[in-house]
Coordinates of C-alpha atoms in Angstrom, one line a residue:
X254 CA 123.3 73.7 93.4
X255 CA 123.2 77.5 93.1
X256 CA 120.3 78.9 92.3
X257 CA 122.7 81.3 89.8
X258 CA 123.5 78.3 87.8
X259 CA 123.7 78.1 84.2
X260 CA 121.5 75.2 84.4
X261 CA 119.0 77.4 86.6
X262 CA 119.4 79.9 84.2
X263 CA 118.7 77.5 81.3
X264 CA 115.9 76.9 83.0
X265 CA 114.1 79.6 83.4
X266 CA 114.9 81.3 79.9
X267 CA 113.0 78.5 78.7
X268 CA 109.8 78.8 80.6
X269 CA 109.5 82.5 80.0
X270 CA 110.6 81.2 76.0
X271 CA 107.6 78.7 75.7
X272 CA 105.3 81.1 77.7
X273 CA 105.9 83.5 74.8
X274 CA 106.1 81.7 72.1
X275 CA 103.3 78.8 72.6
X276 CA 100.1 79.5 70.7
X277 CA 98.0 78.2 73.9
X278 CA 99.1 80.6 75.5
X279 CA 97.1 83.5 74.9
X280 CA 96.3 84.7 78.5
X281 CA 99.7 85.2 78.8
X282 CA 99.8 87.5 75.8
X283 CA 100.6 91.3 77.6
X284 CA 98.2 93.9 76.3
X285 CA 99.1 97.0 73.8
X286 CA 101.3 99.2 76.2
X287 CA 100.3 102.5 77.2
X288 CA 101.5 105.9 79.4
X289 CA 99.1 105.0 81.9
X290 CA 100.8 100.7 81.9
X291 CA 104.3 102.4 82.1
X292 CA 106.2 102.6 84.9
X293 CA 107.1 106.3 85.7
X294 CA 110.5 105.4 86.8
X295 CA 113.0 102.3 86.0
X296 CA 116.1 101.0 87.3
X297 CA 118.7 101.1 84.5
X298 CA 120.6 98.1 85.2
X299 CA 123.7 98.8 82.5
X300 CA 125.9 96.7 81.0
X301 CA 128.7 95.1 82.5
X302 CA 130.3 98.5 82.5
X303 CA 127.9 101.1 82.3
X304 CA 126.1 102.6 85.6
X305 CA 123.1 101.4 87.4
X306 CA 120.8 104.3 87.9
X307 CA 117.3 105.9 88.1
X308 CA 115.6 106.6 85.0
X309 CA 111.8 108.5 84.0
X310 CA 110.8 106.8 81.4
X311 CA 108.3 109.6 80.1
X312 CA 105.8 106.8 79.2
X313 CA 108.4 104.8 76.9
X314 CA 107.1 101.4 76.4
X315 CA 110.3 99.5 77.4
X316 CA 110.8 96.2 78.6
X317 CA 111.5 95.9 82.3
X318 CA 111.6 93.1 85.1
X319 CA 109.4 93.5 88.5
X320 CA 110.9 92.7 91.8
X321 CA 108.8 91.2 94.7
X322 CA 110.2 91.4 97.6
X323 CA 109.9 91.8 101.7
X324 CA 111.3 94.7 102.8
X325 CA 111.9 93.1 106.3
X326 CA 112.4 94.8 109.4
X327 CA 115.2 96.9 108.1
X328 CA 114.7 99.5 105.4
X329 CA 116.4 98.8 102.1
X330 CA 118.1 101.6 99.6
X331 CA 115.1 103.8 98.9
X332 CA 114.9 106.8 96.4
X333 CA 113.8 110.1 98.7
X334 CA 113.4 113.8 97.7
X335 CA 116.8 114.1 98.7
X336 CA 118.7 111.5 97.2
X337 CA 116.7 111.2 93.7
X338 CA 118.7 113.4 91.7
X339 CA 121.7 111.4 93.4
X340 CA 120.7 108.1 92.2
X341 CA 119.9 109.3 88.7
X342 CA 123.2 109.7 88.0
X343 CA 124.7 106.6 89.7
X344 CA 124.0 103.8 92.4
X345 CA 127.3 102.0 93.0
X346 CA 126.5 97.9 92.6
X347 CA 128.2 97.5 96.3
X348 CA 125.7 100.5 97.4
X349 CA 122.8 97.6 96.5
X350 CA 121.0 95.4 99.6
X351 CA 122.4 91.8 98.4
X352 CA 119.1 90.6 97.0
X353 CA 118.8 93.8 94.6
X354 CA 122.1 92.7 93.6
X355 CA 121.0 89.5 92.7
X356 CA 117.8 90.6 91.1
X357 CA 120.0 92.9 88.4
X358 CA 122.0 89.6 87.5
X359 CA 118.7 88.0 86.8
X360 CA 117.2 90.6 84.6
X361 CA 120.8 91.0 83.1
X362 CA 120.9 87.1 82.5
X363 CA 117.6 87.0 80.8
X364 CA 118.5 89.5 78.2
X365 CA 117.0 92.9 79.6
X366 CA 118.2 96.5 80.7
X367 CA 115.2 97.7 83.1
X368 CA 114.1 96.3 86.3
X369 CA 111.3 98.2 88.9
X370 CA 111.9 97.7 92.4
X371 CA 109.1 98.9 94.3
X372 CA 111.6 101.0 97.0
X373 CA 113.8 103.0 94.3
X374 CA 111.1 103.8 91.9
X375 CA 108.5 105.5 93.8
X376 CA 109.6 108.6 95.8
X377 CA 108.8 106.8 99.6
X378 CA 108.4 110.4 101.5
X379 CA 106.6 111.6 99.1
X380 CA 102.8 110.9 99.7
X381 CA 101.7 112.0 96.6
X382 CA 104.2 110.4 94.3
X383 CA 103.8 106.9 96.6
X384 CA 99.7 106.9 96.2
X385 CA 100.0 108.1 92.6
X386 CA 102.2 104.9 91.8
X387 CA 100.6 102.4 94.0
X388 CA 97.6 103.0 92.8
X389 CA 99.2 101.9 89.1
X390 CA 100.9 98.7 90.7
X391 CA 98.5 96.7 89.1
X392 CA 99.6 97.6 85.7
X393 CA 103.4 97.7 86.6
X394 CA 103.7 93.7 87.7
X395 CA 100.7 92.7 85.2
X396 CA 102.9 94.3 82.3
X397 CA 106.3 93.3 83.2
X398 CA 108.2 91.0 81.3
X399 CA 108.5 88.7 84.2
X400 CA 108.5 89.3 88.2
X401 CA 111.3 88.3 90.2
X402 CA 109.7 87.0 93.5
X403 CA 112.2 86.4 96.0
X404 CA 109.9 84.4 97.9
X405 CA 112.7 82.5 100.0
X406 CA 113.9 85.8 101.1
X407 CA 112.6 87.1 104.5
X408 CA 114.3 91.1 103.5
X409 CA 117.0 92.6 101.5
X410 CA 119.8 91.4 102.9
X411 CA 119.1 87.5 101.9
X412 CA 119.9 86.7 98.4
X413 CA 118.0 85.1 96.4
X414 CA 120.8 83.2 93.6
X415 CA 122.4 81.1 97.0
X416 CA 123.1 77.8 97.3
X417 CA 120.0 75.3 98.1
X418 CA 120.0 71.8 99.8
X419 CA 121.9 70.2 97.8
X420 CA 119.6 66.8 95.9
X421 CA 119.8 63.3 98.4
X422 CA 121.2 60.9 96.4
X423 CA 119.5 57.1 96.3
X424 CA 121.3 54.0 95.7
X425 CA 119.3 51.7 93.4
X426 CA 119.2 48.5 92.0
X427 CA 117.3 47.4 89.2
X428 CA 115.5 44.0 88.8
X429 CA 115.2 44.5 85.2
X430 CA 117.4 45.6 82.3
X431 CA 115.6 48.8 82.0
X432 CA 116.7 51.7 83.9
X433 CA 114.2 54.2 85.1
X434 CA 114.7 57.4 85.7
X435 CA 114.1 58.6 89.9
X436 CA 113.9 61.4 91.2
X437 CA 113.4 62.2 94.7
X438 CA 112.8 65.8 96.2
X439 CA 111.4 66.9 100.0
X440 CA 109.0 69.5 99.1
X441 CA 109.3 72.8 101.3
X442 CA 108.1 75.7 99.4
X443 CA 105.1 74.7 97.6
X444 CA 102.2 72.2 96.5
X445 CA 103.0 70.1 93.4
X446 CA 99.0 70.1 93.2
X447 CA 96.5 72.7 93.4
X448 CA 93.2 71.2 95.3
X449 CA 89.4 71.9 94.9
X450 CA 90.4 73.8 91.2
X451 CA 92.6 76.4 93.5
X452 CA 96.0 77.7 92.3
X453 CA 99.0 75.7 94.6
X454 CA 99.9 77.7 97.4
X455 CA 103.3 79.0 98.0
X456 CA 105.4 78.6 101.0
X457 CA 108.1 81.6 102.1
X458 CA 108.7 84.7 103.9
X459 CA 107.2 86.7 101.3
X460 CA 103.8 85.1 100.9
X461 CA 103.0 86.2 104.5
X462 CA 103.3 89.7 103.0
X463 CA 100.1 91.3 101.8
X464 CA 101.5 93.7 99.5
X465 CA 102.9 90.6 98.1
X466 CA 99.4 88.7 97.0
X467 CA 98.8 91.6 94.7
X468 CA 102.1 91.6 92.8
X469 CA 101.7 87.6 92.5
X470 CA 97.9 87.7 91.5
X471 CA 98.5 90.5 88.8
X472 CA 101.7 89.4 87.1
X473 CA 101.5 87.5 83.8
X474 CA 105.0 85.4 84.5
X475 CA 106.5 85.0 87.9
X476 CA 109.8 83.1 88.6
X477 CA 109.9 82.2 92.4
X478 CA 113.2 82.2 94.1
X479 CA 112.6 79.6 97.0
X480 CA 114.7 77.8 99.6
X481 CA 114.9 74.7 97.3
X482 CA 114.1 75.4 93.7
X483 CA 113.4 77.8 91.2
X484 CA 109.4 77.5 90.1
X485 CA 107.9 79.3 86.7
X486 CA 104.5 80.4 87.1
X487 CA 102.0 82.3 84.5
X488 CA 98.5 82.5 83.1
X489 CA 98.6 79.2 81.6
X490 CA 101.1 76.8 83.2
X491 CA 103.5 75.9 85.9
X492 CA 106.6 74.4 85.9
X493 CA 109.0 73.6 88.7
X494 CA 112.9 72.1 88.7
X495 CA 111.9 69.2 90.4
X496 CA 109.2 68.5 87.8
X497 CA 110.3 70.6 84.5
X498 CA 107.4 68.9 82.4
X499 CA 104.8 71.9 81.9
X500 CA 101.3 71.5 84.3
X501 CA 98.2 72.8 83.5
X502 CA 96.5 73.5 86.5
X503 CA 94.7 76.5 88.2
X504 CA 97.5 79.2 88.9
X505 CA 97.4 82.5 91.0
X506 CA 97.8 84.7 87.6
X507 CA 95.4 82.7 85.9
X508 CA 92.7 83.9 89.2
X509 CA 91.8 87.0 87.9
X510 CA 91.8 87.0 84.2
X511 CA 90.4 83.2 84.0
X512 CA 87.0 85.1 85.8
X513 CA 86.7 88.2 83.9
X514 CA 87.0 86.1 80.4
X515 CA 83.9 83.5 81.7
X516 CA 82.1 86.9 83.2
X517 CA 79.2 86.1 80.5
X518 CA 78.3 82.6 81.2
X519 CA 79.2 82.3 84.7
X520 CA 79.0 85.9 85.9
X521 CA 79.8 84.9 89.8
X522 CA 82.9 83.4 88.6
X523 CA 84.5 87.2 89.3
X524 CA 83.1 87.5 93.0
X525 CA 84.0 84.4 93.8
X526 CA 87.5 84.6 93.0
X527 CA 87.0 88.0 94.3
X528 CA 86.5 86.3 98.0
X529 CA 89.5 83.7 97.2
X530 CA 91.3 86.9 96.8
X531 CA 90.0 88.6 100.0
X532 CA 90.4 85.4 102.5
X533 CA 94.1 84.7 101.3
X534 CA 94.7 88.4 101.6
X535 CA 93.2 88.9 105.2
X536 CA 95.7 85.8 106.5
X537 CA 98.9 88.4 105.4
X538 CA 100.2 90.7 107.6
X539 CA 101.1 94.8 107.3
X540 CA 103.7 96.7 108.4
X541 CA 101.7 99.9 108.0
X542 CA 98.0 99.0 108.9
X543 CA 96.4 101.9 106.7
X544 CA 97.7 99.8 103.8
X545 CA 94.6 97.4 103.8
X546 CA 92.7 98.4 101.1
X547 CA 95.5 100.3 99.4
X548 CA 98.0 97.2 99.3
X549 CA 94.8 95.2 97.3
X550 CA 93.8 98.2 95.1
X551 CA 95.5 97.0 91.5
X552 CA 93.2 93.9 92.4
X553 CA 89.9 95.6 93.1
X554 CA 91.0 98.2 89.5
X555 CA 91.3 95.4 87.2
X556 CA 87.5 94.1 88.6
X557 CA 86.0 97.4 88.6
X558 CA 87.3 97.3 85.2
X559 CA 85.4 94.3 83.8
X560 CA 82.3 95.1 85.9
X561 CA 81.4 98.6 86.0
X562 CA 80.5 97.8 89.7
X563 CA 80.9 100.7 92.2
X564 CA 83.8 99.7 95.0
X565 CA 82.7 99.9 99.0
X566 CA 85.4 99.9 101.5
X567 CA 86.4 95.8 99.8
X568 CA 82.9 94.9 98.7
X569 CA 80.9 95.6 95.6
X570 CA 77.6 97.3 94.5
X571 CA 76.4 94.2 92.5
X572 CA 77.4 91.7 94.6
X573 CA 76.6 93.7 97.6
X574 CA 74.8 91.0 99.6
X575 CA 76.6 88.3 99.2
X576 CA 80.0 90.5 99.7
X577 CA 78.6 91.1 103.4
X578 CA 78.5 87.5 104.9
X579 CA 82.0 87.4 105.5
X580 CA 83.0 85.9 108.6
X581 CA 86.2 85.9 111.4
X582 CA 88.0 82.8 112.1
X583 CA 87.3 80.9 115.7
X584 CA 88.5 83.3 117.6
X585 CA 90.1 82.0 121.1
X586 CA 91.9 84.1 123.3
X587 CA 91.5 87.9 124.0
X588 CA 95.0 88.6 121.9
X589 CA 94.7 92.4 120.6
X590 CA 94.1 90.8 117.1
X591 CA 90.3 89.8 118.0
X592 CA 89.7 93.8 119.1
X593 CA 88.3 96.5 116.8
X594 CA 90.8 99.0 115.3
X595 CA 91.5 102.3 117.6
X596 CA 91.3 104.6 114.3
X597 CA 89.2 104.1 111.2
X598 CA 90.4 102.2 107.9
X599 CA 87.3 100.9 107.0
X600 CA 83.3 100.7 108.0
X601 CA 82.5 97.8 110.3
X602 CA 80.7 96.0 107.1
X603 CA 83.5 96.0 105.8
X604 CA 86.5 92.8 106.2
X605 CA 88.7 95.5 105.8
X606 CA 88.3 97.1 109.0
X607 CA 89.2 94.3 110.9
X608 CA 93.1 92.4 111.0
X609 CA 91.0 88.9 111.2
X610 CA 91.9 86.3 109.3
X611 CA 88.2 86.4 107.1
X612 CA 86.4 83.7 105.4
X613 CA 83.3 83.4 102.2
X614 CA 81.1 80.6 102.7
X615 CA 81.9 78.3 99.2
X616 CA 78.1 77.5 98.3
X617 CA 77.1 74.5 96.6
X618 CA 75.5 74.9 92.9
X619 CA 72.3 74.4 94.4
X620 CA 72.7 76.5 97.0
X621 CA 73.5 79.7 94.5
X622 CA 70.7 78.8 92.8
X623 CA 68.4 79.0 95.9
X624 CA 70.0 82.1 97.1
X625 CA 67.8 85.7 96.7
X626 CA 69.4 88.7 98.8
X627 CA 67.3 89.9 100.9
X628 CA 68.2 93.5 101.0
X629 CA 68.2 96.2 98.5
X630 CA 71.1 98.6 98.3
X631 CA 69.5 102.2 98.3
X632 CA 72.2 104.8 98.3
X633 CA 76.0 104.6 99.2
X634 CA 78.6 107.2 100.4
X635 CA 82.1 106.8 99.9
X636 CA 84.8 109.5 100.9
X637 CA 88.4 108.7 99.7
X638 CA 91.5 110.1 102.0
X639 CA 94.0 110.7 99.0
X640 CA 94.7 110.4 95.2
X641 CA 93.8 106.6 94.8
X642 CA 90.3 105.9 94.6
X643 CA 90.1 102.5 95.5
X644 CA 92.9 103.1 98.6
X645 CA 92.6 104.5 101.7
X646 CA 89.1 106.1 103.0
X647 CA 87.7 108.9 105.5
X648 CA 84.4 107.8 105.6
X649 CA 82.1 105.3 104.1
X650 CA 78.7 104.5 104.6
X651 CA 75.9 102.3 103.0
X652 CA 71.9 102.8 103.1
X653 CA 69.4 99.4 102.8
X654 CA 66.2 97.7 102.8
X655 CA 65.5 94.9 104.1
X656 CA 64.3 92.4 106.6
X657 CA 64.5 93.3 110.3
X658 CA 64.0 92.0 113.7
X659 CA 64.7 93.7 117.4
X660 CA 66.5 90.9 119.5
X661 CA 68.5 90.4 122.7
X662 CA 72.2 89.7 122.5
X663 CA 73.7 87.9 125.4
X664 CA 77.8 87.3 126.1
X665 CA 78.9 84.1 128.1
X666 CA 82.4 82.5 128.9
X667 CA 83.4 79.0 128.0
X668 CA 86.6 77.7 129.5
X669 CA 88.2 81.4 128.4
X670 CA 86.5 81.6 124.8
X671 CA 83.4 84.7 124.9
X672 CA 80.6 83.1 123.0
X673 CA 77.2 85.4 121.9
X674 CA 74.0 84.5 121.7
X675 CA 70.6 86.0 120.2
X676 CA 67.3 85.7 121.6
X677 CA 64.8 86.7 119.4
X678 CA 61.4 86.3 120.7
X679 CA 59.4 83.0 119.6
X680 CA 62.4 81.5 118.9
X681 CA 65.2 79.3 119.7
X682 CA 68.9 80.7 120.7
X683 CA 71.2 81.2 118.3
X684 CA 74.4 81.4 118.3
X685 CA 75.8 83.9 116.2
X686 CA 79.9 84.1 114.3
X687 CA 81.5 87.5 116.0
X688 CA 83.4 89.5 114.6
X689 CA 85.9 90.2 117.3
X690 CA 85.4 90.6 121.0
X691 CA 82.2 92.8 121.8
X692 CA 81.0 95.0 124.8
X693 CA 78.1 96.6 126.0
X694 CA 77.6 99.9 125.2
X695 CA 75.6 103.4 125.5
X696 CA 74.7 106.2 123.6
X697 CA 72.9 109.3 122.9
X698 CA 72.8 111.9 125.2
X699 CA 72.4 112.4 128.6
X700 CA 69.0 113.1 128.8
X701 CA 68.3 109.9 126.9
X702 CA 70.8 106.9 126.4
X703 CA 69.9 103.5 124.9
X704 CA 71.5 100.3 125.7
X705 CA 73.6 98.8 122.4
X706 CA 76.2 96.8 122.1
X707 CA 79.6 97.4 120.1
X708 CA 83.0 95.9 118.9
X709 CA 85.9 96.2 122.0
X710 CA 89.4 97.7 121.6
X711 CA 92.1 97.1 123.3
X712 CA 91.7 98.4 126.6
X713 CA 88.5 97.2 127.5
X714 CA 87.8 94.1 129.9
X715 CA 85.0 91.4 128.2
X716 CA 82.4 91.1 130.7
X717 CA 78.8 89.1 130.6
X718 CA 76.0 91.7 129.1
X719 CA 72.6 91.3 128.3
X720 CA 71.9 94.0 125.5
X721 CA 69.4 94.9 122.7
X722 CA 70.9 94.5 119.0
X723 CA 69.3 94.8 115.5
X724 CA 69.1 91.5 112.7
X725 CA 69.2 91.9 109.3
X726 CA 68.2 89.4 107.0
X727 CA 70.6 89.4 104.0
X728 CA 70.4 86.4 101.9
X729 CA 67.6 84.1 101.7
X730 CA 68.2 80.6 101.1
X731 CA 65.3 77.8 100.8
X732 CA 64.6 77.1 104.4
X733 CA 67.2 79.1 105.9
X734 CA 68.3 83.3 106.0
X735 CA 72.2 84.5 106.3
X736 CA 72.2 88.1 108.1
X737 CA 74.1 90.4 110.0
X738 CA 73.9 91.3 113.9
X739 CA 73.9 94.8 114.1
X740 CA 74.8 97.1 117.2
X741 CA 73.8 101.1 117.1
X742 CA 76.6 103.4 116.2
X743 CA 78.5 104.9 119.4
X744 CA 79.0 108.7 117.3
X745 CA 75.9 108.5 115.3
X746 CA 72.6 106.8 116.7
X747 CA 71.0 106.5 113.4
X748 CA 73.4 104.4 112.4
X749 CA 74.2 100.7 112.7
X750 CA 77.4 99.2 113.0
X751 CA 78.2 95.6 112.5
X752 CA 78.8 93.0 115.1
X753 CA 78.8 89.9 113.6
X754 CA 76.8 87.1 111.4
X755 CA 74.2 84.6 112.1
X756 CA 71.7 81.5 110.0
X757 CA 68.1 81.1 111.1
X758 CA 65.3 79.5 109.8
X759 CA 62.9 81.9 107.2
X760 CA 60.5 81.2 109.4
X761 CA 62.3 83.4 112.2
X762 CA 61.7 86.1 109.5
X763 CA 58.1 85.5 109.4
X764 CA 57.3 88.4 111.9
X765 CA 60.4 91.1 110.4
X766 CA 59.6 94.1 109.3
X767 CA 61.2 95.6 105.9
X768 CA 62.8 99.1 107.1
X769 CA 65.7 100.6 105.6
X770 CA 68.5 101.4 107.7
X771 CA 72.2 102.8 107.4
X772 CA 75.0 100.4 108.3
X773 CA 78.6 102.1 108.5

């Protein structure tokens, strides 16, 4: 069946229908619309005979679609400096990448005029007019009447309303004189189920997209275009054509709001869905790799709007500590993934400044409960590199007090995989969770170098070491400390850069010494 039938049209008119109308559903309800939620240009998709073009809406509240989409490896019809006026006037249907095509006959099929499409309505060589609306993203999907995701699609040139595998059909006999009802599906592009209390996980070409996890987590309705069926998604339920019935279970809209309403009785409800956020985020890949902290920005706005908290580089002022025991994935082979960037995005602290695949230990109830940070946040500094505030940074850096101990870090090689281990005197070795390949290093000046050790690029050769690195105890748990390994900065030896994690016992941290120190 095509996925532009009137049955899969039916269909999803009456999820958005019930999403509006159904009294439980009151996360889904969109809040009062302002200039700021508006979009500051729309596609005007016409009527049957009038022109599709480029609209400013001069902060009209109107009711528009969102489009989610990969761009691909091609580059789709985009609005320029040149062509803006051009496409104001007219943009011929035929002149249209097939999938915009298809999302216009969607937004025209479910009764509406506007749709934004990410590519048209924001002015791509225009750096000013692209951070200016990026930055707003958040409210443009979360405010929509309902995003398009064409998450089947791997760019603009695959449509979204094609046909799909067409159903298997099962010859049956009944033993009885009822007559069930059976249905049969192969599941592809998604989990019927959510597990643990997480929303279901989606499976396409655009949910490998990072740009993508933002305009999924901040829309209030989503319908998903995938290879096999057509699935309704919003604050409050999920519904799929293989099983129309309405599920209440945990969805990726819900993530966000669900934490900020429970901020008062469980207030680390909002960081941990925060690093849910962060580890699904860090498995996505860029096409431009500055985008990192820009592409989750409308994320980290709506956060910094519930809490007040000050935004470092990814992390947060009051959950600070805990935001810092992030952790890489096994890392195996010396691919240029497991190296440190060659230009700054992000200080080492930070997951951002890595293209890892990151993870947050889930603690235990009793294990929250036991937990005291260790450290004290003193002073931060935070230099922005353009209009957005929560986008992309020139400099960031992050003064505390806490725990410290001097140790030895040595580098050995297991059948190809670089292992590091700490010696810290009195104690036991311990293995610590790197961040990417490391290296030894000097710095300072001629006259007087000391021996550190820092993260590799690409380019240099892992080699055994034996080097001195700094421990900071972090978060104190009942018989055990999180902390981070730290290495001195190569351009500034008063400060500390971050190497990787490691667990000891407190009684390792018997003999540290409290001294505050800059990490960057």
């Amino acid at each position: 069946m095509n996925a532009g039938s009137d049955d899969t049209f039916d269909f999803a008119r009456k999820c958005i229908e019930k999403c509006l109308t159904n009294a439980n559903h009151g996360a889904c309800v969109l809040p009062k619309k302002s200039a700021m939620s508006t979009p500051k240009r729309l596609v005007d998709v016409g009527r049957a005979a009038a022109p599709i073009r480029l609209i400013d809406t001069q902060g009209k509240a109107l009711e528009y679609t969102a489009l989610s989409h990969c761009w691909g490896t091609g580059s789709p019809l985009k609005t320029t400096k040149a062509n803006w006026k051009k496409l104001s006037y007219n943009i011929p249907f035929e002149s249209l990448p097939p999938l915009f095509q298809d999302a216009i006959l969607i937004t025209r099929q479910l009764g509406l005029r506007y749709i934004w499409i990410d590519s048209l309505c924001i002015i791509q060589d225009s750096a000013r007019d692209w951070e200016t609306e990026s930055f707003r993203m958040g409210n443009i999907y979360e405010n929509s009447y309902v995003t398009i995701s064409a998450t089947g699609s791997s760019d603009g040139g695959v449509r979204c309303l094609r046909d799909r595998e067409r159903p298997v059909k099962l010859t049956y006999t009944s033993s009885t004189a009822i007559d069930p009802e059976i249905r049969a599906a192969r599941i592809e592009d998604h989990h019927p189920h959510g597990l643990n209390d997480k929303p279901a996980e989606l499976l396409g070409p655009l949910t490998t997209r990072a740009w993508a996890l933002q305009e999924h987590v901040l829309s209030t309705r989503v319908l998903h275009y995938t290879n096999t069926e057509l699935l309704f998604e919003c604050r409050t339920s999920f519904r799929c054509e293989c099983s129309p019935s309405r599920t209440s279970r945990p969805t990726t809209p819900a993530l966000i709001p669900k934490a900020i309403l429970a901020i008062d009785k469980h207030p680390n409800a909002i960081w941990d869905a925060w690093h849910r956020v962060v580890e699904q985020f860090s498995r996505r890949n860029l096409t431009v790799q500055m985008d990192k902290l820009p592409a989750v920005s409308g994320i980290a706005g709506k956060i910094q709007k519930a809490t007040s908290s000050k935004y470092l580089a990814g992390l947060w002022e009051s959950n600070f500590a805990f935001d810092l025991l992030w952790s890489t994935s096994t890392i195996a082979l010396p691919d240029a993934h497991y190296f440190s960037l060659s230009s700054y995005r992000a200080p080492t602290f930070s997951w951002a400044s890595l293209d890892t695949p990151v993870t947050y230990s889930s603690f235990d109830d009793d294990d929250r409960r036991s937990a005291v940070p260790s450290i004290t946040l003193v002073s931060s500094s935070v230099s922005v590199n353009g209009l957005n505030p929560l986008g992309s940074l020139r400099s960031v850096s992050a003064s505390v007090l806490g725990p410290t101990l001097h140790a030895t870090l040595l580098s050995t090689q297991k059948e190809g995989v670089w292992e590091y281990a700490l010696h810290i005197k009195g104690t036991s070795v311990i293995t610590i969770q790197h961040d990417c390949l490391l290296t030894e290093d000097f710095v300072g000046t001629t006259s007087h170098t000391r021996k550190t050790v820092r993260r590799a690029q690409c380019g240099n050769i892992p080699q055994k070491f034996k080097a001195p690195v700094f421990c900071l105890g972090v978060v104190r748990f009942d018989t055990w400390m999180s902390g981070l390994v730290l290495g001195l900065a190569r351009h500034d030896p008063g400060c500390w850069n971050r190497l990787g994690t490691f667990a000891a016992g407190t009684d390792v941290f018997l003999r540290a010494s409290e001294e505050e120190i800059q990490i960057a």
